[in-house]
XYZ file of C-alpha atoms in Angstrom:
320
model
C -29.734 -35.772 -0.321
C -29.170 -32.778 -2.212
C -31.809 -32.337 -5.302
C -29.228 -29.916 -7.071
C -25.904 -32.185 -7.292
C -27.674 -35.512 -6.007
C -25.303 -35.972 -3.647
C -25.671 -37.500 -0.083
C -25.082 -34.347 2.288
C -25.629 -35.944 5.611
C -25.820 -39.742 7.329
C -27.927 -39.666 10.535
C -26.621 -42.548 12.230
C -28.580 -43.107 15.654
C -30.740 -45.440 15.850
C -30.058 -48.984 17.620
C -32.342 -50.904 14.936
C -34.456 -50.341 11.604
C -35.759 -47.123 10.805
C -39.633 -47.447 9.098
C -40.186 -43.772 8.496
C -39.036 -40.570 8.324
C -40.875 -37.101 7.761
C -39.490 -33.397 7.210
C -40.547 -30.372 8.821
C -42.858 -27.877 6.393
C -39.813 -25.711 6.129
C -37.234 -28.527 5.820
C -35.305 -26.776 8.785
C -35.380 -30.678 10.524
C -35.905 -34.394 9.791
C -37.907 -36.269 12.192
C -37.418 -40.684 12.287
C -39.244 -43.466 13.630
C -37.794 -46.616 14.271
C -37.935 -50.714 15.164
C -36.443 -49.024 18.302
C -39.407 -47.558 19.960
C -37.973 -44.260 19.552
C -38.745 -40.975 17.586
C -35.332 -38.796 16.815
C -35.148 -35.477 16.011
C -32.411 -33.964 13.681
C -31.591 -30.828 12.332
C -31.018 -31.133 8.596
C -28.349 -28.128 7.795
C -25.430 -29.948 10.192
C -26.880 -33.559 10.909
C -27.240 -33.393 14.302
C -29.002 -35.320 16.624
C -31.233 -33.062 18.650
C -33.949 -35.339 20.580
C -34.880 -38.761 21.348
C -38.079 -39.794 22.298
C -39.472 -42.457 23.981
C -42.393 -43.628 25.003
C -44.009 -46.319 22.712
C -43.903 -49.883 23.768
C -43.296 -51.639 20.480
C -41.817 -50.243 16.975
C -42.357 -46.476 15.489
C -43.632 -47.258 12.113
C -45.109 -43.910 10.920
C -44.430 -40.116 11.573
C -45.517 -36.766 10.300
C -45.138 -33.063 11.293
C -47.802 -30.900 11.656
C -47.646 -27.542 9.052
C -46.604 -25.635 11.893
C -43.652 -27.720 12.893
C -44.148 -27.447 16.141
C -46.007 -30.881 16.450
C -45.579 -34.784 16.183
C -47.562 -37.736 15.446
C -46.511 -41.198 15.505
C -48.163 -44.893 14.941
C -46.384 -47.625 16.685
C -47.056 -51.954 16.958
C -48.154 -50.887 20.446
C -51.459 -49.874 18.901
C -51.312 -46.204 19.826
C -51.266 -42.787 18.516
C -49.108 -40.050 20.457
C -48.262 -36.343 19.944
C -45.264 -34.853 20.965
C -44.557 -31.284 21.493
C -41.413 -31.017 19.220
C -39.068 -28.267 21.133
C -39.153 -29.703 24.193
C -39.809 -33.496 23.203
C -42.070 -34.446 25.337
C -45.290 -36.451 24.531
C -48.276 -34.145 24.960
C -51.027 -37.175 24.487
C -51.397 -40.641 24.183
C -54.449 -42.109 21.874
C -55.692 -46.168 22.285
C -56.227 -45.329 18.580
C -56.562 -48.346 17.140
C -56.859 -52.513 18.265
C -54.060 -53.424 15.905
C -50.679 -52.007 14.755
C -51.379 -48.312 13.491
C -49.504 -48.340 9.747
C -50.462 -44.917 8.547
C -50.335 -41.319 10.596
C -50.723 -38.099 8.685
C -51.977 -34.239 9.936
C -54.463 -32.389 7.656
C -53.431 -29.304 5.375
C -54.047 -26.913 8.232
C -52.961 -29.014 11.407
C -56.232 -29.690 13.311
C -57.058 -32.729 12.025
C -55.151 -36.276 12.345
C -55.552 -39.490 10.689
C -54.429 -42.647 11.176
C -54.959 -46.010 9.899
C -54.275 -49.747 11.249
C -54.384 -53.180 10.301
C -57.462 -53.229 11.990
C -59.109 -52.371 8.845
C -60.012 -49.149 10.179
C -59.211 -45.326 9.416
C -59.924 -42.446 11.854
C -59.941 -38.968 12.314
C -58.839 -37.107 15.127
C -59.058 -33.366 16.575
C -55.442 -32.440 17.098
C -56.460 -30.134 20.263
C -58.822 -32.261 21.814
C -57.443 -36.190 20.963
C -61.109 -37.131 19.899
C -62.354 -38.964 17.721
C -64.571 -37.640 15.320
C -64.851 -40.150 12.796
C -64.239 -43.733 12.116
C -64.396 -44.310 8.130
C -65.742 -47.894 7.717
C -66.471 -50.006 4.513
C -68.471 -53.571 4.146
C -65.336 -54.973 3.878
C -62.101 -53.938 6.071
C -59.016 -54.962 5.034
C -55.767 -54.052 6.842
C -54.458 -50.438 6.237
C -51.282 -50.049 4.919
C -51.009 -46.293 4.589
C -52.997 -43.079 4.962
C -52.902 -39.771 3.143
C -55.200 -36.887 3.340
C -55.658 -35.026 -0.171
C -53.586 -31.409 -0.213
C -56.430 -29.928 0.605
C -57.351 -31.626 3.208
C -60.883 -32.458 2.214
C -60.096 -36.349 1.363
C -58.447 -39.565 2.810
C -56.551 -41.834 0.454
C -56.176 -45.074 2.323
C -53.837 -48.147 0.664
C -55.423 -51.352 1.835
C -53.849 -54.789 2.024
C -56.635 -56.034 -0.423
C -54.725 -54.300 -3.422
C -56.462 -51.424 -3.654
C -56.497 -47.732 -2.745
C -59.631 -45.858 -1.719
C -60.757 -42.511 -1.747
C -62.678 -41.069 0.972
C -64.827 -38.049 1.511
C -64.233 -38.490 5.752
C -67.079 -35.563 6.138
C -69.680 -38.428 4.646
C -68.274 -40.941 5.529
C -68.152 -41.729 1.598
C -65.847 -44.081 0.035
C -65.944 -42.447 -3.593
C -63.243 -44.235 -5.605
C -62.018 -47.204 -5.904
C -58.080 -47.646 -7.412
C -56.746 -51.159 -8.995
C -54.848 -52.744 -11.558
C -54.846 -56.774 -11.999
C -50.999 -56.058 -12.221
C -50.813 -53.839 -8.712
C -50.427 -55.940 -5.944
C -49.989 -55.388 -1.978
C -50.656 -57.567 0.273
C -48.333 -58.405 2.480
C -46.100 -55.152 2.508
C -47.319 -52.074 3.405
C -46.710 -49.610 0.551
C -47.503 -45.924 0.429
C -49.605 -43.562 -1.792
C -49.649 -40.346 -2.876
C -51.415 -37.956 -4.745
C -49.570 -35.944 -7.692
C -51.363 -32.242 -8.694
C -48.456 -30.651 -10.504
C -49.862 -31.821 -13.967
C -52.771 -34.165 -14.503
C -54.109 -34.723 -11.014
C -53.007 -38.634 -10.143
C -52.975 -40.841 -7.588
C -49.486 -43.309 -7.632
C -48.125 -46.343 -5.132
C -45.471 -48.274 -4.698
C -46.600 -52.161 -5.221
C -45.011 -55.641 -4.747
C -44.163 -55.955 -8.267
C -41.269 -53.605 -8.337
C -42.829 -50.793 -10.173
C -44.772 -47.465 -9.306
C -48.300 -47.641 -10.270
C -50.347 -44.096 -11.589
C -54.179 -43.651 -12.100
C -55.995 -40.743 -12.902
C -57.527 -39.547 -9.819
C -61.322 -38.964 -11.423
C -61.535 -41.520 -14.014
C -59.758 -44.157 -11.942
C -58.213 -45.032 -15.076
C -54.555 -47.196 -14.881
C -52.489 -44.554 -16.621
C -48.946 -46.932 -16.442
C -46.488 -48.716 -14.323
C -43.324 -47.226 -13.966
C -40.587 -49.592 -14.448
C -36.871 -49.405 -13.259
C -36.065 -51.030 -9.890
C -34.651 -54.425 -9.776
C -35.937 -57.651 -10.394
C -37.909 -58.893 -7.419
C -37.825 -55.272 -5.359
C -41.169 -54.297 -3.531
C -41.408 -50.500 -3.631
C -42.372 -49.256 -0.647
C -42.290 -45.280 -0.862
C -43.122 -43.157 -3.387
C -43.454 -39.050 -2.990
C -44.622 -36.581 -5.860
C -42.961 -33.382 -5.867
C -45.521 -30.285 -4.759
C -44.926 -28.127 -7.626
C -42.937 -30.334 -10.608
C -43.812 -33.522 -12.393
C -40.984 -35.626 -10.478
C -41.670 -39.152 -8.562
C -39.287 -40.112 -5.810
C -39.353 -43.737 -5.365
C -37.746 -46.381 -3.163
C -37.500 -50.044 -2.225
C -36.458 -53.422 -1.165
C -34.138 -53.268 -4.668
C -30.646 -55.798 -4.210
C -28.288 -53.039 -3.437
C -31.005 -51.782 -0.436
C -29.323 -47.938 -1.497
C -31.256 -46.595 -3.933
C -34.122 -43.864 -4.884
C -35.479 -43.696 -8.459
C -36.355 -40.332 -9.543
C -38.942 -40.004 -12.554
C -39.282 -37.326 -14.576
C -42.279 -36.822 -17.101
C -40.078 -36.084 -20.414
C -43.585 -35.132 -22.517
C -43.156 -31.806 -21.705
C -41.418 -29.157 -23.059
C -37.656 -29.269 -22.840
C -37.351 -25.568 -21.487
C -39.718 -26.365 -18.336
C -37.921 -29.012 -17.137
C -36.576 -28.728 -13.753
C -32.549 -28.742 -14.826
C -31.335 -30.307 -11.376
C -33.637 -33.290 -12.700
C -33.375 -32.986 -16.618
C -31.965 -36.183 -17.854
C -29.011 -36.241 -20.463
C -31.459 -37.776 -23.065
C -34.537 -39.870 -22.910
C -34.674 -41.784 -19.651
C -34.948 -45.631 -19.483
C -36.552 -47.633 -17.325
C -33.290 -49.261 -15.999
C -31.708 -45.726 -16.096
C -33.882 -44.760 -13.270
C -36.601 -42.793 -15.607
C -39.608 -43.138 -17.374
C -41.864 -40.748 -18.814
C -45.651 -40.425 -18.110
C -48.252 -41.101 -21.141
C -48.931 -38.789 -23.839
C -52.299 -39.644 -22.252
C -51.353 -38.179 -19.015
C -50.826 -34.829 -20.548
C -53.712 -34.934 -23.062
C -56.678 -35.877 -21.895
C -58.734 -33.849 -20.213
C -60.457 -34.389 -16.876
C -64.363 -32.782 -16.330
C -63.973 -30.194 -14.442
C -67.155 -30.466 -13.568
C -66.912 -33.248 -11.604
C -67.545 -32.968 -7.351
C -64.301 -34.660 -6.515
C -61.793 -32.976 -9.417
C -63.820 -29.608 -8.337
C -62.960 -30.433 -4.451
C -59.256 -31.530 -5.330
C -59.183 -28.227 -7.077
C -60.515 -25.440 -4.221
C -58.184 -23.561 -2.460
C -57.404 -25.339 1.303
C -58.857 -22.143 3.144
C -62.382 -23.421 1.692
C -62.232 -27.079 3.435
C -64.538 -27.017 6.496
C-alpha cells in the first residue's frame, strides 16, 4: 500500500496457503512472508516480484523479522524452531531447538546481535545472533503461552503479549519483569495478538485484543489510556504497528470483509502538524476508521525521572 494515495500498489500472490506474517526490510527496498506453507518468500517491493523461496521448516512459518542490516532472517515456525537465513543467497545459516512448543513471536534487537523469540511454552529467550546461544531465558511464577514478542526501540526491553491477557515488560539484562499491562475489557486468549510500543508522542504501549478494538496504556504509569474503536462487530484485531516518527496506528483484523487496515490518527494536535497523506477530512469516527487519542495522552506528564521512561528515553548506542 501506498501511504500517500492509499492505494494498493502491488499483490504478491505466491504462496500455496495462509500467510501469518510479513516483515519489511529497514530500508523498505523488500518484503519478506511467512506462511501455513512452511515457506519464507522473498519479494522486492518497487516491482512485486518474487525473488526467493525458502524452505526448510517442518510445520507453518508464523513469525518473521529482518535484521537492521537487511542482510538477515529470523523465523518461528509450529515445528518448534528458530532459523536464520542469509537473505541474498537464501539459504538457512542456523537452525535453533528454540523452544518445546510452537515459537509465536521472533524479533532482532535495535542493533542486530541480539534475537528474541517467544512460544507457547510460556517462555521468552534471548539469543546471540553470531553465535545461536542462548543467553537468557526470561521466566515468571506463572508462564502463560506467548503470543508475541517485541524488544523496546532501544533495545534495552522485551514486551511480551501473553495468552493470560496481559502484556509484560521486561528488563532481559535482570531478568526483571517490571510492568504489568491490563484492562478488564482487553482480552486474548485464544488468538495471538501483537504489541507495540508508540514513542512519537506520549510514550505508549498498544495491542490488538479479541474485542475488536486497539487497546493503549501509558508505558510508565501502566495506566489504560482508551480503546480504539472502529472494526466490525465481532473482529479480533490481530496487528497493530505505530508509526516511528508520527502519531498514526495501523491496525488489522479478522473484520467481515477480511480486507481491511484501520489507520488512526491522534486529531489533538495541531492541525498544521498533521501528516497530510493521513489528515482526515474532519473529525474521524470510530466507524470511519479514526479515533483520536485522549486529551490525557497529550497532557499529562510522565516523570522523567523514572528508571524505565529514562531507559526508553537513551539513545540505542548506550544499551549494553
Amino acid at each position: 500500500w501506498n501511504t500517500t494515495s492509499w492505494r494498493c500498489v502491488h499483490t504478491l500472490v505466491g504462496h500455496s496457503q495462509g500467510i501469518s506474517d510479513c516483515a519489511f526490510s529497514a530500508d523498505s527496498s523488500y518484503v519478506a512472508t511467512g506462511s501455513d506453507d512452511r515457506t519464507l518468500k522473498l519479494w522486492e517491493v518497487s516491482s512485486g516480484k518474487l525473488l526467493k523461496t525458502m524452505r526448510g521448516h517442518a510445520n507453518f512459518v508464523f513469525c518473521i523479522d529482518f535484521n537492521p542490516q537487511g542482510n538477515l532472517l529470523a523465523s518461528g515456525s509450529f515445528d518448534e524452531s528458530l532459523r536464520i537465513w542469509d537473505v541474498k543467497k537464501g539459504a538457512c545459516l542456523k537452525v535453533l531447538p528454540a523452544h518445546s512448543d510452537p515459537v509465536s513471536g521472533v524479533q532482532f534487537n535495535c542493533d542486530g546481535t541480539l534475537i528474541v523469540s517467544g512460544s507457547h511454552d510460556g517462555l521468552c529467550r534471548i539469543w546471540d545472533t553470531a553465535t545461536g546461544q542462548c543467553l537468557k531465558t526470561l521466566i515468571d511464577d506463572e508462564n502463560p503461552p506467548v503470543a508475541a514478542v517485541k524488544f523496546s526501540p532501544n533495545g534495552r526491553f522485551v514486551l511480551a503479549s501473553l495468552l493470560d491477557g496481559t502484556l509484560r515488560l521486561w528488563n532481559y539484562h535482570k531478568g526483571k519483569c517490571l510492568r504489568t499491562y491490563r484492562h478488564e475489557k482487553f482480552v486474548m486468549n485464544k488468538f495471538c495478538c501483537v504489541a507495540d510500543f508508540s514513542t512519537s508522542g506520549r510514550h505508549m504501549v498498544l495491542s490488538g485484543s479479541e474485542d475488536g478494538k486497539v487497546h493503549l496504556w501509558d508505558l510508565q504509569s501502566k495506566q489504560h489510556l482508551q480503546a480504539l474503536e472502529g472494526h466490525s462487530e465481532g473482529a479480533v484485531v490481530l496487528a497493530v504497528s505505530a508509526h516511528p516518527t508520527k502519531e498514526v496506528i495501523a491496525s488489522g483484523g479478522t473484520d467481515k470483509d477480511q480486507r481491511s487496515i484501520r489507520i488512526w490518527v491522534n486529531t489533538l494536535i495541531a492541525e498544521e502538524s498533521i501528516p497530510p497523506e493521513v489528515a482526515p477530512a474532519a473529525a474521524p469516527t470510530a466507524a470511519a476508521g479514526g479515533a483520536s487519542v485522549p486529551a490525557s495522552a497529550q497532557s499529562e506528564a510522565t516523570p522523567p525521572s523514572s528508571e524505565t521512561q529514562a531507559e526508553m528515553d537513551a539513545p540505542a548506542a548506550d544499551a549494553e
